[in-house]
mmCIF file of C-alpha atoms and ligand atoms in Angstrom:
data_model
loop_
_atom_site.group_PDB
_atom_site.id
_atom_site.type_symbol
_atom_site.label_atom_id
_atom_site.label_comp_id
_atom_site.label_asym_id
_atom_site.label_seq_id
_atom_site.Cartn_x
_atom_site.Cartn_y
_atom_site.Cartn_z
ATOM 1 C CA MET E 1 124.328 1.776 -34.306
ATOM 2 C CA LYS E 2 122.115 4.243 -36.160
ATOM 3 C CA ILE E 3 118.346 3.762 -36.025
ATOM 4 C CA LEU E 4 115.759 5.649 -38.078
ATOM 5 C CA VAL E 5 112.544 6.064 -36.080
ATOM 6 C CA THR E 6 109.510 7.106 -38.121
ATOM 7 C CA GLY E 7 106.650 8.602 -36.107
ATOM 8 C CA GLY E 8 109.256 9.204 -33.409
ATOM 9 C CA LEU E 9 107.357 12.057 -31.752
ATOM 10 C CA GLY E 10 104.182 9.986 -31.289
ATOM 11 C CA PHE E 11 103.068 8.176 -28.141
ATOM 12 C CA ILE E 12 104.976 4.903 -28.542
ATOM 13 C CA GLY E 13 107.712 6.327 -30.780
ATOM 14 C CA SER E 14 108.778 8.992 -28.270
ATOM 15 C CA HIS E 15 109.108 6.477 -25.427
ATOM 16 C CA THR E 16 111.100 4.165 -27.695
ATOM 17 C CA VAL E 17 113.428 6.989 -28.737
ATOM 18 C CA VAL E 18 114.155 7.671 -25.046
ATOM 19 C CA GLU E 19 115.026 4.013 -24.430
ATOM 20 C CA LEU E 20 117.215 3.894 -27.570
ATOM 21 C CA LEU E 21 119.097 7.047 -26.538
ATOM 22 C CA ASN E 22 119.509 5.707 -22.997
ATOM 23 C CA GLN E 23 121.186 2.641 -24.517
ATOM 24 C CA ASN E 24 123.474 4.868 -26.615
ATOM 25 C CA TYR E 25 121.944 4.171 -30.022
ATOM 26 C CA GLU E 26 122.213 7.035 -32.509
ATOM 27 C CA VAL E 27 118.675 8.059 -33.402
ATOM 28 C CA ILE E 28 117.331 9.844 -36.473
ATOM 29 C CA LEU E 29 113.775 10.926 -35.834
ATOM 30 C CA VAL E 30 111.194 11.585 -38.526
ATOM 31 C CA ASP E 31 107.670 12.886 -37.967
ATOM 32 C CA ASN E 32 105.276 15.125 -39.887
ATOM 33 C CA LEU E 33 103.549 16.296 -36.655
ATOM 34 C CA TYR E 34 100.197 15.027 -37.949
ATOM 35 C CA ASN E 35 99.422 13.631 -34.499
ATOM 36 C CA SER E 36 102.226 15.022 -32.330
ATOM 37 C CA LYS E 37 103.813 18.250 -31.227
ATOM 38 C CA LEU E 38 107.287 19.695 -31.479
ATOM 39 C CA GLU E 39 107.433 20.033 -27.678
ATOM 40 C CA VAL E 40 107.778 16.215 -27.545
ATOM 41 C CA TYR E 41 111.189 16.628 -29.193
ATOM 42 C CA GLU E 42 112.181 19.126 -26.499
ATOM 43 C CA ASN E 43 110.961 16.745 -23.795
ATOM 44 C CA ILE E 44 112.947 13.833 -25.248
ATOM 45 C CA LYS E 45 116.071 16.035 -25.046
ATOM 46 C CA THR E 46 115.255 17.083 -21.471
ATOM 47 C CA ILE E 47 114.805 13.482 -20.322
ATOM 48 C CA THR E 48 117.832 11.973 -22.070
ATOM 49 C CA LYS E 49 120.167 14.999 -22.104
ATOM 50 C CA LYS E 50 120.921 13.979 -25.690
ATOM 51 C CA VAL E 51 120.076 15.593 -29.003
ATOM 52 C CA PRO E 52 118.807 13.137 -31.603
ATOM 53 C CA ILE E 53 118.575 14.414 -35.177
ATOM 54 C CA PHE E 54 115.011 15.345 -36.096
ATOM 55 C CA TYR E 55 113.538 15.796 -39.582
ATOM 56 C CA GLN E 56 110.026 17.153 -39.897
ATOM 57 C CA GLY E 57 108.433 15.595 -42.974
ATOM 58 C CA ASP E 58 106.279 12.919 -44.508
ATOM 59 C CA VAL E 59 107.433 9.318 -44.897
ATOM 60 C CA CYS E 60 105.089 9.088 -47.900
ATOM 61 C CA ASP E 61 107.236 11.686 -49.695
ATOM 62 C CA PRO E 62 109.980 9.738 -51.530
ATOM 63 C CA ASP E 63 112.212 12.791 -52.096
ATOM 64 C CA PHE E 64 112.156 13.646 -48.402
ATOM 65 C CA LEU E 65 113.067 10.068 -47.469
ATOM 66 C CA GLU E 66 115.786 9.917 -50.106
ATOM 67 C CA MET E 67 117.377 13.063 -48.646
ATOM 68 C CA ILE E 68 117.578 11.357 -45.240
ATOM 69 C CA PHE E 69 119.003 8.086 -46.586
ATOM 70 C CA GLU E 70 121.572 10.009 -48.622
ATOM 71 C CA ARG E 71 122.747 11.805 -45.476
ATOM 72 C CA HIS E 72 122.704 8.909 -42.997
ATOM 73 C CA LYS E 73 123.696 5.267 -43.266
ATOM 74 C CA MET E 74 121.045 3.556 -41.180
ATOM 75 C CA ASP E 75 121.501 0.150 -39.493
ATOM 76 C CA ALA E 76 117.794 -0.341 -38.845
ATOM 77 C CA ILE E 77 114.395 1.321 -39.043
ATOM 78 C CA ILE E 78 111.582 1.273 -36.504
ATOM 79 C CA HIS E 79 108.449 2.224 -38.411
ATOM 80 C CA PHE E 80 105.785 3.745 -36.142
ATOM 81 C CA ALA E 81 104.464 6.447 -38.502
ATOM 82 C CA GLY E 82 100.849 5.905 -39.434
ATOM 83 C CA TYR E 83 97.251 6.800 -38.759
ATOM 84 C CA LYS E 84 95.701 4.793 -35.940
ATOM 85 C CA ALA E 85 92.083 5.750 -35.237
ATOM 86 C CA VAL E 86 89.742 2.846 -35.980
ATOM 87 C CA GLY E 87 86.559 4.951 -36.272
ATOM 88 C CA GLU E 88 88.210 7.548 -38.489
ATOM 89 C CA SER E 89 89.558 4.807 -40.761
ATOM 90 C CA VAL E 90 85.992 3.718 -41.524
ATOM 91 C CA LYS E 91 85.174 7.273 -42.652
ATOM 92 C CA LYS E 92 88.471 7.950 -44.455
ATOM 93 C CA PRO E 93 89.641 4.575 -45.808
ATOM 94 C CA LEU E 94 91.642 5.992 -48.729
ATOM 95 C CA GLU E 95 93.671 8.306 -46.477
ATOM 96 C CA TYR E 96 94.389 5.363 -44.182
ATOM 97 C CA TYR E 97 95.409 2.999 -46.971
ATOM 98 C CA GLU E 98 97.566 5.681 -48.585
ATOM 99 C CA ASN E 99 99.398 6.864 -45.487
ATOM 100 C CA ASN E 100 99.845 3.470 -43.829
ATOM 101 C CA LEU E 101 100.845 1.546 -46.949
ATOM 102 C CA VAL E 102 102.768 4.064 -49.071
ATOM 103 C CA SER E 103 104.991 4.912 -46.082
ATOM 104 C CA THR E 104 106.045 1.268 -45.701
ATOM 105 C CA ILE E 105 106.569 0.724 -49.434
ATOM 106 C CA ASN E 106 108.722 3.871 -49.611
ATOM 107 C CA LEU E 107 110.836 2.677 -46.689
ATOM 108 C CA CYS E 108 111.348 -0.758 -48.286
ATOM 109 C CA LYS E 109 112.473 0.918 -51.533
ATOM 110 C CA MET E 110 114.999 3.004 -49.590
ATOM 111 C CA MET E 111 116.212 -0.088 -47.725
ATOM 112 C CA LYS E 112 116.922 -1.759 -51.072
ATOM 113 C CA LYS E 113 118.548 1.281 -52.619
ATOM 114 C CA TYR E 114 120.732 2.216 -49.643
ATOM 115 C CA GLY E 115 121.401 -1.241 -48.179
ATOM 116 C CA CYS E 116 119.645 -0.720 -44.862
ATOM 117 C CA LYS E 117 118.887 -4.297 -43.895
ATOM 118 C CA ASN E 118 116.546 -4.241 -40.918
ATOM 119 C CA LEU E 119 113.048 -3.045 -40.110
ATOM 120 C CA VAL E 120 110.803 -3.382 -37.055
ATOM 121 C CA PHE E 121 107.146 -2.702 -37.773
ATOM 122 C CA SER E 122 104.320 -1.543 -35.451
ATOM 123 C CA SER E 123 101.513 -3.992 -35.975
ATOM 124 C CA SER E 124 98.559 -4.555 -33.707
ATOM 125 C CA ALA E 125 96.491 -7.212 -31.946
ATOM 126 C CA THR E 126 93.661 -5.928 -34.124
ATOM 127 C CA VAL E 127 94.899 -8.302 -36.865
ATOM 128 C CA TYR E 128 93.514 -11.228 -34.824
ATOM 129 C CA GLY E 129 89.946 -9.905 -35.219
ATOM 130 C CA SER E 130 87.629 -11.790 -32.883
ATOM 131 C CA PRO E 131 89.835 -14.581 -31.506
ATOM 132 C CA LYS E 132 88.248 -18.028 -31.111
ATOM 133 C CA GLU E 133 90.537 -18.955 -28.224
ATOM 134 C CA LEU E 134 92.608 -17.204 -25.552
ATOM 135 C CA PRO E 135 95.381 -16.368 -24.948
ATOM 136 C CA ILE E 136 96.208 -15.284 -28.480
ATOM 137 C CA ILE E 137 99.166 -17.020 -30.139
ATOM 138 C CA GLU E 138 101.019 -15.477 -33.090
ATOM 139 C CA ASP E 139 99.960 -18.185 -35.542
ATOM 140 C CA PHE E 140 96.218 -17.749 -34.911
ATOM 141 C CA PRO E 141 94.156 -16.964 -38.027
ATOM 142 C CA LEU E 142 94.167 -13.291 -38.986
ATOM 143 C CA GLN E 143 91.128 -11.269 -39.909
ATOM 144 C CA THR E 144 90.251 -7.594 -39.778
ATOM 145 C CA THR E 145 87.039 -5.678 -39.213
ATOM 146 C CA ASN E 146 87.960 -2.107 -40.226
ATOM 147 C CA PRO E 147 90.264 -0.279 -42.684
ATOM 148 C CA TYR E 148 92.839 0.534 -39.978
ATOM 149 C CA GLY E 149 93.198 -3.150 -39.112
ATOM 150 C CA THR E 150 93.394 -4.036 -42.790
ATOM 151 C CA THR E 151 96.265 -1.566 -43.300
ATOM 152 C CA LYS E 152 98.167 -3.386 -40.523
ATOM 153 C CA LEU E 153 97.485 -6.788 -42.045
ATOM 154 C CA VAL E 154 98.424 -5.697 -45.580
ATOM 155 C CA ASN E 155 101.609 -4.108 -44.200
ATOM 156 C CA GLU E 156 102.459 -7.465 -42.628
ATOM 157 C CA TRP E 157 101.959 -9.186 -46.016
ATOM 158 C CA ILE E 158 104.047 -6.576 -47.858
ATOM 159 C CA LEU E 159 106.904 -6.955 -45.384
ATOM 160 C CA LYS E 160 106.736 -10.755 -45.471
ATOM 161 C CA ASP E 161 106.897 -10.730 -49.283
ATOM 162 C CA PHE E 162 109.737 -8.199 -49.149
ATOM 163 C CA HIS E 163 111.739 -10.508 -46.879
ATOM 164 C CA HIS E 164 110.988 -13.533 -49.093
ATOM 165 C CA SER E 165 112.170 -11.656 -52.175
ATOM 166 C CA ASP E 166 115.537 -11.131 -50.474
ATOM 167 C CA PRO E 167 116.093 -12.912 -47.126
ATOM 168 C CA SER E 168 119.058 -10.667 -46.344
ATOM 169 C CA PHE E 169 116.427 -8.125 -45.211
ATOM 170 C CA GLY E 170 115.444 -8.736 -41.594
ATOM 171 C CA ILE E 171 111.876 -7.899 -40.624
ATOM 172 C CA ILE E 172 110.212 -8.095 -37.210
ATOM 173 C CA LEU E 173 106.478 -7.496 -36.826
ATOM 174 C CA LEU E 174 105.448 -6.474 -33.310
ATOM 175 C CA ARG E 175 101.767 -6.912 -32.522
ATOM 176 C CA TYR E 176 100.993 -4.547 -29.676
ATOM 177 C CA PHE E 177 98.128 -5.197 -27.301
ATOM 178 C CA ASN E 178 96.846 -2.119 -25.381
ATOM 179 C CA PRO E 179 99.627 0.377 -24.587
ATOM 180 C CA ILE E 180 98.797 2.835 -21.794
ATOM 181 C CA GLY E 181 100.781 4.672 -19.091
ATOM 182 C CA ALA E 182 103.395 7.347 -19.603
ATOM 183 C CA HIS E 183 107.042 8.163 -18.927
ATOM 184 C CA GLU E 184 107.824 8.463 -15.198
ATOM 185 C CA SER E 185 109.097 12.028 -15.724
ATOM 186 C CA GLY E 186 105.551 13.160 -16.560
ATOM 187 C CA LEU E 187 106.966 14.704 -19.757
ATOM 188 C CA LEU E 188 105.872 12.098 -22.315
ATOM 189 C CA GLY E 189 102.500 10.440 -22.667
ATOM 190 C CA GLU E 190 99.424 10.066 -24.815
ATOM 191 C CA ASP E 191 97.796 13.298 -25.883
ATOM 192 C CA PRO E 192 94.831 12.667 -28.198
ATOM 193 C CA ASN E 193 92.925 15.559 -29.738
ATOM 194 C CA GLY E 194 89.236 15.989 -28.901
ATOM 195 C CA ILE E 195 87.097 13.437 -27.070
ATOM 196 C CA PRO E 196 89.162 10.259 -26.681
ATOM 197 C CA ASN E 197 88.033 6.897 -28.070
ATOM 198 C CA ASN E 198 90.292 4.735 -25.931
ATOM 199 C CA LEU E 199 89.657 3.803 -22.347
ATOM 200 C CA MET E 200 92.630 5.316 -20.468
ATOM 201 C CA PRO E 201 92.595 8.731 -22.197
ATOM 202 C CA TYR E 202 88.843 8.898 -21.509
ATOM 203 C CA ILE E 203 89.320 8.025 -17.822
ATOM 204 C CA LEU E 204 91.933 10.808 -17.598
ATOM 205 C CA LYS E 205 89.427 13.351 -18.925
ATOM 206 C CA VAL E 206 86.941 12.228 -16.266
ATOM 207 C CA ALA E 207 89.647 12.355 -13.583
ATOM 208 C CA ASP E 208 90.507 15.976 -14.389
ATOM 209 C CA GLY E 209 86.876 17.054 -14.629
ATOM 210 C CA SER E 210 86.836 17.737 -18.401
ATOM 211 C CA LEU E 211 84.206 15.010 -18.879
ATOM 212 C CA PRO E 212 81.498 14.169 -16.315
ATOM 213 C CA LYS E 213 81.612 10.353 -16.383
ATOM 214 C CA LEU E 214 82.986 7.314 -18.152
ATOM 215 C CA ASN E 215 80.624 5.437 -20.458
ATOM 216 C CA ILE E 216 81.305 1.715 -20.107
ATOM 217 C CA PHE E 217 80.426 -0.022 -23.354
ATOM 218 C CA GLY E 218 78.515 -3.108 -22.244
ATOM 219 C CA ASN E 219 78.397 -5.207 -19.063
ATOM 220 C CA ASP E 220 76.879 -8.321 -20.607
ATOM 221 C CA TYR E 221 79.981 -9.835 -22.199
ATOM 222 C CA PRO E 222 80.888 -13.402 -21.207
ATOM 223 C CA THR E 223 83.724 -12.115 -18.966
ATOM 224 C CA ARG E 224 84.163 -12.241 -15.158
ATOM 225 C CA ASP E 225 82.233 -8.997 -14.534
ATOM 226 C CA GLY E 226 80.566 -8.585 -17.937
ATOM 227 C CA THR E 227 82.815 -5.735 -19.155
ATOM 228 C CA GLY E 228 85.420 -6.045 -21.924
ATOM 229 C CA VAL E 229 88.823 -7.527 -21.092
ATOM 230 C CA ARG E 230 92.089 -6.273 -22.625
ATOM 231 C CA ASP E 231 95.829 -6.820 -22.170
ATOM 232 C CA TYR E 232 97.137 -3.400 -21.066
ATOM 233 C CA ILE E 233 100.909 -2.917 -21.336
ATOM 234 C CA HIS E 234 102.919 0.019 -19.963
ATOM 235 C CA VAL E 235 104.259 2.083 -22.861
ATOM 236 C CA VAL E 236 107.772 2.061 -21.348
ATOM 237 C CA ASP E 237 107.731 -1.751 -21.275
ATOM 238 C CA LEU E 238 106.497 -1.719 -24.865
ATOM 239 C CA ALA E 239 109.314 0.651 -25.827
ATOM 240 C CA LYS E 240 111.842 -1.730 -24.251
ATOM 241 C CA GLY E 241 110.355 -4.543 -26.354
ATOM 242 C CA HIS E 242 111.502 -2.634 -29.450
ATOM 243 C CA LEU E 243 115.083 -2.610 -28.192
ATOM 244 C CA LYS E 244 114.916 -6.383 -27.772
ATOM 245 C CA ALA E 245 113.630 -6.674 -31.340
ATOM 246 C CA ILE E 246 116.423 -4.420 -32.631
ATOM 247 C CA GLU E 247 119.073 -6.443 -30.760
ATOM 248 C CA LYS E 248 117.685 -9.641 -32.291
ATOM 249 C CA ILE E 249 117.438 -8.383 -35.845
ATOM 250 C CA LEU E 250 120.887 -6.788 -35.824
ATOM 251 C CA LYS E 251 122.276 -10.269 -35.049
ATOM 252 C CA GLU E 252 120.443 -12.135 -37.840
ATOM 253 C CA PRO E 253 118.132 -11.116 -40.682
ATOM 254 C CA ILE E 254 115.061 -13.056 -39.571
ATOM 255 C CA PHE E 255 111.419 -12.602 -40.421
ATOM 256 C CA ASP E 256 109.365 -13.080 -37.266
ATOM 257 C CA VAL E 257 106.231 -11.928 -35.454
ATOM 258 C CA TYR E 258 105.865 -11.249 -31.718
ATOM 259 C CA ASN E 259 102.961 -10.355 -29.475
ATOM 260 C CA LEU E 260 103.876 -7.561 -27.068
ATOM 261 C CA GLY E 261 101.571 -7.579 -24.069
ATOM 262 C CA THR E 262 101.687 -8.686 -20.455
ATOM 263 C CA GLY E 263 99.685 -11.868 -20.969
ATOM 264 C CA LYS E 264 97.129 -10.702 -18.381
ATOM 265 C CA GLY E 265 93.656 -9.428 -19.151
ATOM 266 C CA TYR E 266 91.846 -6.758 -17.112
ATOM 267 C CA SER E 267 88.187 -5.777 -17.408
ATOM 268 C CA VAL E 268 87.024 -2.178 -17.785
ATOM 269 C CA LEU E 269 85.744 -2.224 -14.196
ATOM 270 C CA GLU E 270 89.102 -3.544 -12.960
ATOM 271 C CA VAL E 271 90.898 -0.715 -14.776
ATOM 272 C CA VAL E 272 88.546 1.841 -13.203
ATOM 273 C CA LYS E 273 89.170 0.354 -9.742
ATOM 274 C CA ALA E 274 92.956 0.268 -10.241
ATOM 275 C CA PHE E 275 92.903 3.903 -11.394
ATOM 276 C CA GLU E 276 90.829 4.971 -8.385
ATOM 277 C CA GLU E 277 93.155 3.172 -5.969
ATOM 278 C CA ALA E 278 96.359 4.348 -7.618
ATOM 279 C CA ASN E 279 95.345 8.003 -7.729
ATOM 280 C CA GLN E 280 92.757 8.318 -4.942
ATOM 281 C CA ILE E 281 90.190 9.745 -7.365
ATOM 282 C CA LYS E 282 86.628 8.580 -7.935
ATOM 283 C CA ILE E 283 85.718 7.817 -11.555
ATOM 284 C CA PRO E 284 81.934 8.016 -11.975
ATOM 285 C CA TYR E 285 80.639 5.737 -14.720
ATOM 286 C CA GLU E 286 77.492 4.603 -16.458
ATOM 287 C CA ILE E 287 76.884 1.341 -18.273
ATOM 288 C CA LYS E 288 75.958 1.892 -21.923
ATOM 289 C CA GLU E 289 75.307 -0.276 -24.974
ATOM 290 C CA ARG E 290 78.166 -2.345 -26.374
ATOM 291 C CA ARG E 291 80.390 -0.459 -28.837
ATOM 292 C CA GLU E 292 80.124 -1.795 -32.362
ATOM 293 C CA GLY E 293 83.075 -3.951 -33.403
ATOM 294 C CA ASP E 294 84.361 -4.587 -29.837
ATOM 295 C CA VAL E 295 85.485 -8.088 -28.880
ATOM 296 C CA ALA E 296 84.723 -9.454 -25.410
ATOM 297 C CA GLU E 297 88.237 -10.489 -24.487
ATOM 298 C CA CYS E 298 91.709 -10.046 -25.923
ATOM 299 C CA TYR E 299 94.987 -10.976 -24.252
ATOM 300 C CA ALA E 300 98.286 -12.284 -25.491
ATOM 301 C CA ASP E 301 100.271 -15.434 -25.155
ATOM 302 C CA VAL E 302 103.623 -13.753 -24.579
ATOM 303 C CA SER E 303 105.827 -16.844 -24.548
ATOM 304 C CA HIS E 304 107.349 -16.301 -28.009
ATOM 305 C CA ALA E 305 108.616 -12.818 -27.078
ATOM 306 C CA PHE E 306 109.824 -14.159 -23.733
ATOM 307 C CA GLU E 307 111.675 -17.165 -25.126
ATOM 308 C CA ASP E 308 113.058 -15.593 -28.280
ATOM 309 C CA LEU E 309 113.540 -11.905 -27.416
ATOM 310 C CA HIS E 310 113.917 -12.350 -23.625
ATOM 311 C CA PHE E 311 111.223 -9.723 -23.266
ATOM 312 C CA GLN E 312 108.896 -9.537 -20.304
ATOM 313 C CA ALA E 313 106.720 -6.591 -19.308
ATOM 314 C CA GLU E 314 107.468 -5.475 -15.738
ATOM 315 C CA LYS E 315 105.100 -2.678 -14.796
ATOM 316 C CA ASP E 316 101.680 -3.495 -13.344
ATOM 317 C CA LEU E 317 98.285 -1.918 -13.972
ATOM 318 C CA LYS E 318 98.511 0.362 -10.920
ATOM 319 C CA GLN E 319 101.801 1.805 -12.191
ATOM 320 C CA MET E 320 100.256 2.348 -15.623
ATOM 321 C CA CYS E 321 97.361 4.270 -13.999
ATOM 322 C CA LYS E 322 99.712 6.317 -11.795
ATOM 323 C CA ASP E 323 102.030 7.291 -14.627
ATOM 324 C CA ALA E 324 99.187 8.159 -17.014
ATOM 325 C CA TYR E 325 97.604 10.424 -14.381
ATOM 326 C CA ARG E 326 100.929 12.090 -13.515
ATOM 327 C CA TYR E 327 101.490 12.932 -17.186
ATOM 328 C CA ASN E 328 97.998 14.370 -17.472
ATOM 329 C CA GLN E 329 98.473 16.564 -14.381
ATOM 330 C CA ARG E 330 101.895 17.843 -15.478
ATOM 331 C CA LYS E 331 100.555 18.585 -18.955
ATOM 332 C CA LYS E 332 97.801 20.744 -17.433
ATOM 333 C CA GLU E 333 100.326 22.549 -15.208
ATOM 334 C CA ARG E 334 102.543 23.272 -18.227
ATOM 335 C CA LYS E 335 99.677 24.881 -20.181
HETATM 336 P P1 NAD B 401 100.782 8.259 -32.628
HETATM 337 O O1 NAD B 401 99.739 8.807 -33.532
HETATM 338 O O2 NAD B 401 100.945 8.853 -31.286
HETATM 339 O O3 NAD B 401 102.197 8.286 -33.361
HETATM 340 C C1 NAD B 401 102.347 8.183 -34.761
HETATM 341 C C2 NAD B 401 103.243 9.316 -35.210
HETATM 342 O O4 NAD B 401 103.447 9.196 -36.620
HETATM 343 C C3 NAD B 401 102.618 10.693 -34.961
HETATM 344 O O5 NAD B 401 103.559 11.498 -34.282
HETATM 345 C C4 NAD B 401 102.331 11.229 -36.361
HETATM 346 O O6 NAD B 401 102.478 12.630 -36.422
HETATM 347 C C5 NAD B 401 103.349 10.493 -37.198
HETATM 348 N N1 NAD B 401 102.972 10.265 -38.608
HETATM 349 C C6 NAD B 401 101.817 9.761 -39.096
HETATM 350 N N2 NAD B 401 101.892 9.651 -40.427
HETATM 351 C C7 NAD B 401 103.124 10.091 -40.789
HETATM 352 C C8 NAD B 401 103.801 10.227 -42.026
HETATM 353 N N3 NAD B 401 103.222 9.884 -43.180
HETATM 354 N N4 NAD B 401 105.061 10.724 -42.032
HETATM 355 C C9 NAD B 401 105.667 11.083 -40.868
HETATM 356 N N5 NAD B 401 105.084 10.976 -39.675
HETATM 357 C C10 NAD B 401 103.812 10.487 -39.637
HETATM 358 O O7 NAD B 401 100.518 6.684 -32.514
HETATM 359 P P2 NAD B 401 101.136 5.627 -31.488
HETATM 360 O O8 NAD B 401 100.096 5.272 -30.509
HETATM 361 O O9 NAD B 401 102.466 6.075 -31.032
HETATM 362 O O10 NAD B 401 101.287 4.389 -32.475
HETATM 363 C C11 NAD B 401 102.480 4.159 -33.200
HETATM 364 C C12 NAD B 401 102.254 2.997 -34.154
HETATM 365 O O11 NAD B 401 101.816 1.857 -33.405
HETATM 366 C C13 NAD B 401 101.176 3.263 -35.204
HETATM 367 O O12 NAD B 401 101.579 2.663 -36.409
HETATM 368 C C14 NAD B 401 99.971 2.555 -34.627
HETATM 369 O O13 NAD B 401 99.074 2.149 -35.640
HETATM 370 C C15 NAD B 401 100.605 1.368 -33.949
HETATM 371 N N6 NAD B 401 99.795 0.818 -32.847
HETATM 372 C C16 NAD B 401 99.361 1.648 -31.852
HETATM 373 C C17 NAD B 401 98.572 1.138 -30.823
HETATM 374 C C18 NAD B 401 98.050 2.030 -29.733
HETATM 375 O O14 NAD B 401 97.116 1.624 -29.020
HETATM 376 N N7 NAD B 401 98.593 3.216 -29.504
HETATM 377 C C19 NAD B 401 98.238 -0.227 -30.810
HETATM 378 C C20 NAD B 401 98.717 -1.037 -31.841
HETATM 379 C C21 NAD B 401 99.497 -0.504 -32.860
HETATM 380 N N1 UDP B 402 85.806 1.261 -23.305
HETATM 381 C C1 UDP B 402 84.764 1.779 -22.562
HETATM 382 N N2 UDP B 402 84.553 3.116 -22.584
HETATM 383 C C2 UDP B 402 85.315 3.973 -23.299
HETATM 384 C C3 UDP B 402 86.388 3.448 -24.060
HETATM 385 C C4 UDP B 402 86.605 2.079 -24.039
HETATM 386 O O1 UDP B 402 84.032 1.029 -21.894
HETATM 387 O O2 UDP B 402 85.053 5.179 -23.307
HETATM 388 C C5 UDP B 402 86.088 -0.193 -23.263
HETATM 389 C C6 UDP B 402 86.023 -0.889 -24.616
HETATM 390 O O3 UDP B 402 84.691 -1.318 -24.879
HETATM 391 C C7 UDP B 402 87.003 -2.058 -24.411
HETATM 392 C C8 UDP B 402 88.049 -1.485 -23.456
HETATM 393 O O4 UDP B 402 87.422 -0.360 -22.816
HETATM 394 O O5 UDP B 402 86.356 -3.149 -23.769
HETATM 395 C C9 UDP B 402 89.324 -0.993 -24.155
HETATM 396 O O6 UDP B 402 88.952 -0.097 -25.185
HETATM 397 P P1 UDP B 402 90.043 0.704 -26.042
HETATM 398 O O7 UDP B 402 89.284 1.510 -27.064
HETATM 399 O O8 UDP B 402 90.940 1.434 -25.121
HETATM 400 O O9 UDP B 402 90.917 -0.450 -26.717
HETATM 401 P P2 UDP B 402 90.504 -1.517 -27.864
HETATM 402 O O10 UDP B 402 89.031 -1.777 -27.767
HETATM 403 O O11 UDP B 402 90.900 -0.892 -29.142
HETATM 404 O O12 UDP B 402 91.306 -2.733 -27.526
#
C-alpha cells in the first residue's frame, strides 16, 4: 500500500512515517521545510533502515502535486502539512487560511483526477472551543476562537462536503488533543524555533538552562489545583492512531471523526511534577496571569476511537516527559 504523507518531516508526520515504514507501507513524503529540517529525513532512514521517497515542495503548488500524482499511484493520503501556531495565526490570518485551505483543496482535486480514494486529516481539539461539558465527545458543538482553529474547522467542512459529493471518497478527521513526547531513539521530536508557546517545549528550555523559569498561566481556574488541565498524548501513540485510521479507511470509504487523546487530563503543575520525577531535574516556575484564549480544562472521550478503530494510547505522562527530555539532550549533543 502506498501512502502520501504531507508535512511528513514535521513533529507528528515524522513519527507517523516511522510507524508506517515499520508496518511495511510504501511512503511518499512531501514537505516544504517551512517548519522542519532535512536532517529529520536522515533520522527517519536511520531509525527504520528504509528509504522512503521524499519530495521537497509546497502542497499549495498544483503543478508540484500533479508531478507527484503522475509518478505514483497513491492508495491514501495523510495530510499533516499546515501552519499551526495559534498566536501567529491571529497576526497572519491570510497566510494561515491560504496555506491550510489551499493545500487541502489541491489534494482533493488530485484525488478526483487520479482516483486516490482515501484521506486522513489532522484536525485538532481546538475545534471544540470552550467545551460546556467534559470529557469531550465528537458530536459536541464546534466553535473556534482564532484563525488557526477556523482553518481546521473549515477544512473539516470542505472534506465532509467532498465526501458527500462522492461517497466513494473515504475521509477520516482525527482531532488531536495535546501531543508531546518524542521517539525513543532520541532522533525525532518537537523542535520549535524561538521561544516556545506550548508547555512541554517551554519546560524543556527551562530544563536545559536556556530559560530561567516556567511561567504558569493562571492558578485560579476551577480545576483540582487551579492550573489548566489538558489531555497529553505521546506522539508515538498518536502516530499509531493514524495507522488504525488508514487500516479502517482502506477497508471502507467512510466519513468519520475521532478524538485522539488518552482520555485523562493533567494540570500544568502535575506535568511539572511528572517531568521533575521522570528526569530528576527541578523546574522552577512562577504563577502569572491567565493566557488569553485558554480554556480551563480539555480532555477527550476516547471511546469512539477505541470501539471503532481499536485504538488506545499506551504511554503514560512520565514516559512522555522522559522521551521529550531525551530528545532534547541528544539534539544538544548533536549540535
Ligand atoms: P509541524 O509544523 O511540526 O509539521 C507540519 C509540517 O508541514 C512541517 O514540516 C512543515 O514544514 C510542513 N508544511 C507546512 N506547510 C506546508 C506546505 N504548504 N507544503 C508542504 N509542507 C508544508 O506540525 P505538527 O505538530 O507535526 O502538526 C501536524 C498537523 O497536525 C498540522 O496540521 C497541525 O495543525 C495539526 N495539529 C497539531 C497539533 C500539535 O499540538 N502539534 C495539535 C492538533 C493538530
Ligand atoms: N502553559 C503554561 N505555560 C506555558 C505554556 C503553557 O502555563 O509556558 C499552560 C497553558 O495555559 C495550558 C497548558 O499549559 O493550560 C497547555 O498549554 P499548551 O500551549 O501546551 O496547549 P494548548 O493550550 O494549546 O492546549
